[in-house]
Coordinates of C-alpha atoms and ligand atoms in Angstrom, one line a residue:
M1 CA -7.4 46.8 14.6
K2 CA -10.0 49.1 16.0
E3 CA -7.3 51.2 17.6
Q4 CA -5.7 51.7 14.1
K5 CA -8.8 52.9 12.6
Q6 CA -9.6 55.7 15.2
K7 CA -7.8 58.8 15.0
N8 CA -5.6 59.6 17.9
I9 CA -7.6 61.7 20.5
F10 CA -4.8 62.5 22.8
P11 CA -3.8 66.2 22.3
M12 CA -0.3 66.8 20.9
D13 CA 0.6 68.7 23.9
F14 CA -0.7 66.0 26.3
Q15 CA 1.5 65.7 29.4
W16 CA 2.8 62.0 29.6
G17 CA 4.6 62.0 32.8
V18 CA 5.6 60.0 35.9
A19 CA 5.3 61.2 39.5
T20 CA 7.4 60.9 42.5
S21 CA 7.8 62.4 46.0
A22 CA 11.2 63.4 47.5
F23 CA 10.8 61.7 50.8
Q24 CA 9.8 58.3 49.4
L25 CA 12.9 58.2 47.3
E26 CA 15.5 59.9 49.3
G27 CA 14.4 60.1 53.0
S28 CA 15.5 63.1 54.9
P29 CA 16.9 63.0 58.5
A30 CA 15.1 66.4 59.5
A31 CA 11.6 65.3 58.5
D32 CA 9.0 64.3 61.0
W33 CA 8.4 60.9 59.1
A34 CA 12.1 59.9 59.6
T35 CA 11.4 58.9 63.2
W36 CA 7.7 58.1 62.6
D37 CA 8.0 54.9 61.0
P38 CA 10.7 52.6 62.5
V39 CA 11.5 50.8 59.3
L40 CA 13.1 53.9 58.1
A41 CA 15.9 53.8 60.8
G42 CA 17.3 50.6 58.7
N43 CA 17.2 52.4 55.5
P44 CA 17.2 56.1 56.0
A45 CA 18.4 57.1 52.4
I46 CA 15.8 54.7 50.9
T47 CA 16.8 54.5 47.2
G48 CA 19.8 56.7 47.5
H49 CA 18.1 59.0 45.0
Y50 CA 19.3 62.3 46.6
G51 CA 22.9 61.3 45.4
R52 CA 21.8 59.3 42.3
F53 CA 19.4 61.7 40.9
R54 CA 21.2 62.4 37.6
E55 CA 21.1 58.7 36.9
D56 CA 17.5 58.4 37.8
L57 CA 16.4 61.4 35.6
K58 CA 18.1 59.6 32.8
L59 CA 15.5 57.0 33.1
L60 CA 12.8 59.6 32.4
K61 CA 14.6 60.4 29.1
E62 CA 14.8 56.6 28.4
L63 CA 11.0 56.5 29.0
G64 CA 10.3 59.3 26.7
V65 CA 8.0 61.2 29.1
N66 CA 7.5 64.9 28.4
A67 CA 6.5 65.8 32.0
Y68 CA 7.8 64.9 35.5
R69 CA 6.0 65.5 38.7
F70 CA 8.4 65.6 41.9
S71 CA 8.4 67.2 45.2
I72 CA 10.7 69.5 47.3
E73 CA 11.6 68.0 50.6
W74 CA 10.9 70.9 52.8
S75 CA 13.0 69.7 55.8
R76 CA 16.1 69.6 53.4
I77 CA 15.5 73.3 52.6
Q78 CA 14.8 74.5 55.9
P79 CA 16.2 71.8 58.3
R80 CA 16.0 74.3 61.1
E81 CA 13.4 77.1 61.6
D82 CA 16.1 79.7 61.0
T83 CA 18.3 77.9 58.5
W84 CA 17.9 77.9 54.7
D85 CA 20.2 75.3 53.1
H86 CA 21.2 76.8 49.8
G87 CA 23.0 73.8 48.8
A88 CA 19.7 72.0 48.8
I89 CA 18.0 74.6 47.0
S90 CA 20.5 74.3 44.2
H91 CA 20.2 70.6 44.0
Y92 CA 16.5 71.0 43.3
Q93 CA 17.3 73.8 40.6
E94 CA 19.6 71.3 39.0
I95 CA 16.9 68.7 38.7
I96 CA 14.8 71.4 37.0
D97 CA 17.7 72.4 34.6
I98 CA 18.3 68.6 33.7
L99 CA 14.6 68.2 32.9
R100 CA 14.4 71.4 30.8
G101 CA 17.6 69.9 29.0
Y102 CA 15.6 66.8 28.2
N103 CA 12.5 68.9 27.2
I104 CA 10.7 67.4 30.2
E105 CA 8.2 69.8 31.8
P106 CA 8.6 69.9 35.6
M107 CA 5.7 70.0 37.9
I108 CA 6.6 70.6 41.5
T109 CA 4.8 69.6 44.6
L110 CA 5.6 71.7 47.6
H111 CA 4.2 69.5 50.2
H112 CA 3.9 65.8 49.9
F113 CA 3.0 64.5 53.4
T114 CA 6.4 65.3 55.2
N115 CA 7.2 68.3 57.4
P116 CA 10.3 69.6 59.0
R117 CA 10.6 68.3 62.5
W118 CA 10.9 71.7 64.0
F119 CA 7.6 72.5 62.2
A120 CA 5.7 69.4 63.3
E121 CA 6.8 70.1 66.9
R122 CA 6.1 73.9 67.1
Y123 CA 3.5 74.7 64.4
P124 CA 1.5 71.5 63.5
W125 CA -1.3 72.2 60.9
H126 CA -3.9 72.8 63.5
R127 CA -2.2 75.8 64.7
S128 CA -2.7 78.9 62.9
K129 CA 1.1 79.8 63.0
S130 CA 1.5 76.9 60.5
I131 CA 0.2 79.2 57.6
E132 CA 3.0 81.8 58.0
K133 CA 5.6 79.1 58.2
F134 CA 4.4 77.2 55.2
L135 CA 4.2 80.5 53.0
R136 CA 7.5 81.5 53.9
F137 CA 8.9 78.2 52.5
T138 CA 6.7 78.7 49.3
E139 CA 7.9 82.2 48.7
M140 CA 11.4 81.0 49.0
M141 CA 10.8 78.2 46.6
V142 CA 9.0 80.3 44.0
S143 CA 11.3 83.2 44.2
T144 CA 14.4 81.2 43.9
L145 CA 13.7 78.2 41.7
K146 CA 13.7 79.1 37.9
G147 CA 12.0 77.4 35.0
V148 CA 8.8 76.0 36.7
R149 CA 5.3 76.7 35.5
Y150 CA 3.4 73.8 37.1
W151 CA 2.9 73.8 40.8
I152 CA 1.0 71.6 43.2
T153 CA 0.8 73.2 46.7
F154 CA -0.4 70.1 48.7
N155 CA -0.6 66.6 47.8
E156 CA -3.7 64.8 49.0
P157 CA -4.7 67.4 51.8
Y158 CA -7.7 65.1 52.9
V159 CA -5.1 62.1 53.2
I160 CA -3.3 64.4 55.6
L161 CA -6.3 65.2 57.6
I162 CA -7.7 61.7 57.9
G163 CA -4.3 59.9 58.8
G164 CA -3.0 62.7 60.8
Y165 CA -6.0 63.9 62.7
L166 CA -8.9 61.3 62.5
E167 CA -7.2 57.8 62.4
G168 CA -3.9 59.0 64.0
C169 CA -1.7 56.6 62.1
T170 CA 0.5 59.3 60.5
P171 CA 2.0 62.4 61.9
P172 CA 0.9 64.2 64.0
G173 CA -0.9 61.0 65.1
E174 CA -4.0 62.7 66.6
Q175 CA -7.7 61.6 66.6
D176 CA -9.2 64.8 67.3
V177 CA -12.1 66.2 65.2
P178 CA -11.9 69.8 66.3
H179 CA -8.2 69.8 65.6
S180 CA -8.8 68.3 62.2
L181 CA -11.1 71.0 61.1
L182 CA -8.6 73.6 62.3
A183 CA -6.0 71.7 60.2
L184 CA -8.4 71.8 57.3
K185 CA -8.8 75.4 57.5
N186 CA -5.2 76.1 57.8
I187 CA -4.1 73.8 55.0
F188 CA -6.6 75.3 52.5
T189 CA -5.7 79.0 53.7
C190 CA -2.2 78.0 52.8
H191 CA -3.3 76.8 49.5
G192 CA -5.3 80.0 48.7
K193 CA -2.4 82.5 49.8
A194 CA 0.3 80.2 48.1
Y195 CA -1.7 80.4 44.7
D196 CA -1.4 84.1 44.8
I197 CA 2.3 84.1 45.8
I198 CA 3.1 81.7 42.9
H199 CA 1.3 83.8 40.4
R200 CA 3.0 86.9 41.7
Y201 CA 6.5 85.5 40.8
V202 CA 5.4 83.2 37.9
P203 CA 2.7 85.1 36.1
D204 CA 1.9 82.2 33.7
A205 CA 2.0 79.6 36.4
Q206 CA -0.6 76.6 36.5
V207 CA -1.4 75.9 40.1
S208 CA -3.5 73.0 41.7
I209 CA -3.5 70.6 44.5
A210 CA -3.4 66.7 43.8
H211 CA -6.6 65.5 45.2
N212 CA -7.0 61.9 46.0
M213 CA -10.3 60.6 44.6
S214 CA -11.8 57.2 45.3
V215 CA -14.9 55.3 44.2
F216 CA -17.1 54.1 47.1
A217 CA -19.7 51.4 47.1
P218 CA -21.9 50.0 49.8
W219 CA -20.5 46.5 51.1
K220 CA -24.1 45.1 50.9
K221 CA -26.2 46.9 48.3
W222 CA -29.4 46.0 50.3
N223 CA -28.2 47.7 53.7
P224 CA -29.6 51.3 53.8
L225 CA -26.6 52.0 56.4
D226 CA -23.9 50.9 54.0
R227 CA -25.7 52.9 51.3
L228 CA -25.8 56.0 53.4
L229 CA -22.2 55.6 54.4
K230 CA -21.3 55.4 50.5
K231 CA -23.3 58.5 49.9
S232 CA -21.6 60.6 52.8
A233 CA -18.0 59.3 51.9
N234 CA -18.6 60.2 48.3
Y235 CA -19.7 63.6 49.1
F236 CA -17.0 64.3 51.6
Y237 CA -14.1 62.8 49.9
N238 CA -14.7 63.5 46.1
H239 CA -17.2 66.5 46.0
S240 CA -16.7 68.7 49.0
I241 CA -13.4 69.9 47.8
I242 CA -14.8 70.7 44.4
T243 CA -17.7 72.6 45.9
A244 CA -15.2 74.5 48.3
F245 CA -13.1 75.6 45.1
Q246 CA -16.2 76.9 43.6
T247 CA -17.8 78.7 46.7
G248 CA -14.9 79.1 49.3
I249 CA -16.8 77.1 51.8
F250 CA -16.2 73.6 52.9
I251 CA -19.3 71.7 54.1
V252 CA -18.2 68.8 56.2
K253 CA -20.9 66.3 57.2
F254 CA -20.2 63.0 58.6
P255 CA -23.1 60.7 59.0
F256 CA -25.3 60.9 62.2
S257 CA -23.7 64.4 62.9
R258 CA -24.4 68.0 62.1
A259 CA -22.8 69.6 59.0
V260 CA -20.1 72.2 59.8
E261 CA -19.4 74.9 57.4
I262 CA -15.8 76.1 57.1
E263 CA -14.9 79.2 55.1
V264 CA -11.4 79.2 53.3
P265 CA -10.0 81.6 50.7
I266 CA -9.8 79.3 47.8
K267 CA -12.6 80.3 45.6
G268 CA -11.3 80.1 42.0
K269 CA -7.7 79.4 43.3
L270 CA -7.0 76.7 40.7
D271 CA -5.8 76.7 37.3
F272 CA -6.2 72.9 36.7
F273 CA -7.4 70.1 39.0
G274 CA -4.9 67.4 39.9
V275 CA -6.6 63.9 40.4
N276 CA -4.8 61.0 42.0
Y277 CA -6.7 57.9 41.5
Y278 CA -6.0 54.3 42.5
T279 CA -9.0 52.2 43.6
R280 CA -12.6 51.7 44.8
I281 CA -13.5 51.3 48.4
H282 CA -16.4 49.2 49.9
L283 CA -18.1 50.5 53.0
R284 CA -19.9 48.8 55.8
F285 CA -21.6 50.3 58.7
N286 CA -20.0 48.8 61.9
P287 CA -20.8 50.4 65.2
F288 CA -17.6 48.7 66.7
K289 CA -15.4 50.8 64.4
K290 CA -14.2 54.4 64.5
M291 CA -16.9 56.6 63.2
G292 CA -19.0 53.4 62.6
V293 CA -17.3 52.6 59.3
E294 CA -15.4 49.6 58.2
L295 CA -13.5 49.6 54.8
R296 CA -12.8 46.8 52.5
H297 CA -11.5 46.1 49.0
L298 CA -13.5 43.4 47.0
D299 CA -12.5 41.9 43.7
I300 CA -16.0 42.5 42.3
D301 CA -15.3 42.8 38.7
G302 CA -12.4 40.4 38.3
H303 CA -9.6 42.8 37.7
G304 CA -7.8 41.5 40.9
L305 CA -6.4 43.1 44.0
T306 CA -3.0 44.7 44.0
N307 CA 0.1 43.6 46.1
I308 CA -1.2 45.8 48.9
G309 CA -4.8 44.6 48.6
W310 CA -6.3 47.4 46.7
E311 CA -9.0 46.7 44.1
V312 CA -8.2 47.3 40.4
H313 CA -11.1 49.2 39.2
P314 CA -10.3 51.2 36.1
R315 CA -14.0 52.2 35.4
G316 CA -13.9 54.3 38.5
L317 CA -11.4 56.5 37.0
A318 CA -14.0 57.7 34.4
K319 CA -16.4 58.3 37.3
V320 CA -14.0 60.6 39.2
L321 CA -12.9 62.4 36.1
R322 CA -16.6 63.1 35.5
Y323 CA -16.8 64.5 39.1
A324 CA -13.6 66.6 38.6
S325 CA -15.1 68.0 35.3
R326 CA -17.6 69.9 37.4
L327 CA -14.8 72.5 37.8
N328 CA -14.7 73.4 34.2
L329 CA -10.8 73.3 34.3
P330 CA -8.3 71.3 32.7
I331 CA -7.8 67.9 34.5
M332 CA -4.4 66.2 35.0
I333 CA -4.1 62.7 36.4
T334 CA -1.3 63.6 38.9
E335 CA -1.0 59.9 40.1
N336 CA -2.1 56.5 39.1
G337 CA -0.4 53.2 39.4
I338 CA -0.2 49.7 41.0
A339 CA 1.8 47.9 43.7
S340 CA 3.0 44.7 42.1
H341 CA 5.8 42.3 41.9
D342 CA 4.5 41.2 38.5
S343 CA 5.4 43.4 35.6
Q344 CA 2.6 42.1 33.5
E345 CA 0.1 43.1 36.2
K346 CA 1.5 46.6 35.9
V347 CA 1.3 46.6 32.0
K348 CA -2.4 45.6 32.4
Y349 CA -3.2 48.1 35.1
M350 CA -1.7 50.9 33.0
K351 CA -3.3 49.9 29.7
K352 CA -6.8 49.5 31.3
H353 CA -6.6 53.0 32.9
I354 CA -5.2 54.7 29.7
D355 CA -8.0 53.1 27.7
V356 CA -10.4 54.7 30.2
I357 CA -8.7 58.1 29.8
E358 CA -9.0 57.7 26.0
K359 CA -12.7 56.9 26.2
C360 CA -13.2 60.0 28.5
L361 CA -11.3 62.2 25.8
R362 CA -13.6 61.0 23.4
D363 CA -16.6 61.9 25.4
G364 CA -15.3 65.5 25.5
L365 CA -13.6 65.7 29.0
N366 CA -10.8 68.2 29.2
I367 CA -7.8 65.8 30.4
R368 CA -4.5 67.3 29.8
G369 CA -1.9 64.9 31.5
Y370 CA -1.3 61.5 33.0
F371 CA 1.4 61.0 35.5
Y372 CA 2.2 57.4 36.3
W373 CA 3.0 56.5 40.1
T374 CA 5.8 55.9 40.2
L375 CA 9.4 56.0 38.5
I376 CA 11.4 53.5 40.7
D377 CA 10.3 51.4 43.7
N378 CA 10.4 53.5 46.8
Y379 CA 9.3 53.7 50.5
E380 CA 5.6 53.3 50.8
W381 CA 3.9 55.2 53.7
L382 CA 3.6 52.8 56.7
L383 CA 4.1 49.8 54.4
G384 CA 7.9 49.8 53.9
F385 CA 9.8 48.8 51.0
D386 CA 7.9 45.9 49.4
A387 CA 4.8 47.8 47.8
R388 CA 6.7 48.0 44.4
F389 CA 5.0 50.7 42.5
G390 CA 8.0 51.4 40.2
L391 CA 8.3 51.2 36.4
Y392 CA 11.8 50.4 37.3
H393 CA 12.5 47.7 40.0
V394 CA 15.0 48.7 42.8
D395 CA 17.1 46.0 44.6
F396 CA 17.2 47.6 48.0
E397 CA 20.6 45.9 48.8
T398 CA 22.6 47.0 45.9
L399 CA 20.3 50.0 44.8
K400 CA 20.4 48.8 41.4
R401 CA 17.6 49.9 39.1
S402 CA 16.3 47.4 36.4
P403 CA 13.4 48.3 34.1
T404 CA 10.2 46.3 34.4
A405 CA 8.1 45.5 31.4
A406 CA 5.8 48.3 32.2
A407 CA 8.6 50.8 31.4
S408 CA 9.0 49.7 27.9
Y409 CA 5.1 49.4 27.6
Y410 CA 4.7 53.0 28.8
T411 CA 7.2 54.1 26.1
Y412 CA 5.4 52.3 23.5
L413 CA 2.0 53.9 24.7
I414 CA 3.4 57.4 24.7
Q415 CA 4.7 57.0 21.3
S416 CA 1.5 55.6 19.8
R417 CA -0.6 58.1 21.5
S418 CA 1.5 61.0 20.4
S419 CA 1.2 60.6 16.8
L420 CA -1.7 61.7 14.5
Ligands
BGC1 C1 0.4 59.2 47.4 C2 1.6 58.6 47.3 C3 1.7 57.0 47.6 C4 0.5 56.4 46.7 C5 0.4 55.0 47.0 C6 -0.8 58.4 47.0 O1 -1.9 58.6 47.7 O2 0.3 60.5 47.0 O3 2.8 59.1 48.0 O4 2.9 56.3 47.6 O5 -0.6 57.1 46.9 O6 0.0 54.7 48.1

C-alpha cells in the first residue's frame, strides 16, 4: 500500500539493465583464462553465446530492459599481436546494432579480466609496454564501433590486482607486491589515457571503470586488530580509488606497513562512477594467513548466504553508494546479483537491493542506473558452471535457456518503477 501512495522516485531515463562479460558467456581459445582454469577444457564455448547471441539478445527485449552492459573479448579481436580479426569486430558491431534496434542503450566494457595470451605472455600488466598495447586495442574499438556512448575501461581493477598479483589465484598468478604496484600504475594510466581517446572519437561519451565495492566488518568487534583490518580494508578497497580520481594519487597503505604513494593520470577522468556491489566481508587478524588477514562471510542479519557462500547484505549497498557519492558524479550500479539455484532467493535479493536504491534516491543520491548480474547462467571465475547468477537458467548439456522467476519479477519491477 505504502508503495502506491509514494510518487515513483526513479528518474524516467533511469537505466534498467543487465550486465554480462564476453568470456564468461562465450569463452575464447586465444585468451589467457582459456588455459588457466582446467574446467574450461571440458566446455570451452561455455553457453555457446558467440553463436547464439541473437537469441540471447531477444531475452533482453523480453525482459524490457533499456540498457545492456557487455564486454568485448580482446583475444577475439586481436588473437595475435599483429592480427586484427575484422569478423570479430563486425560481430560486436552487430550486437550494438541489434540493441539499438531494440532501443536498448549499449554500455561496453573494454577489459573484463581476460587478456589475449600473447599479451599475458609478453606484456603482463606490471610491464610498462602493456599500456601501449591496451591503448591500441582501445583506439581500434572506439574508432570502429559505432553507436556507443557508455564505456567502461576496466572491470574491477582491484580484483585484477588482488587475484593476479597478491593472492596469485588468477592470471598472471603472481604473489609480488612490487609488481602489483607497477600493475596498478599501468592499469590506471591506461584508464586515464583511454578516457581521452574515447572522448576524442565520441565527444558525448560517458566513461568510467566498474569498481567492486564491499562492506567490511571486524570478525570480533571487541578485537582491536580485527577493527584495524576493517578500517584498512575499507580505506584501500572502497576509498583510495575515489581519492585517486580526485587527486591523481593512490595512497596504498596496508596494516603494519608504510604508505606508498603512486601518481597516476586519472584526476577527473570519469564521467560517472560504476559500482559493482555484492556482499559484506568479515575480517580477522590471523598471523598465519597471507598479509595477516582471514576473510569470512557470516549470516549476521539473517538474509542468508548465497550458493557460493556470500552474505546477502542489502544495507551495505546504501553504504557504498554513499561512499561513491563523494565523487559528485552520477552513479551507476554496474553489477549486483546473487548465485542461487532457487529463483525465489533471486527475487528476494533483487527486491531488497532495489528497495535500498529507492531509499537512496529519496535521500538525494544521484543514481542513474542498475545492471543486474547477469542475463543467463555462465562460467564463474574459478568456480565453474554451478554458481547460477542468471535471470535465465542454462542447461549446460543442451544449452537451453529457461526463464527463472527473477526474470519476470525484474520485468515487473522495471515496469512499475518506470511510470509516474
Ligand atoms: C565480476 C563478474 C563475476 C561476479 C560474480 C564480479 O565481481 O565482475 O565477472 O562473475 O562478480 O562473482
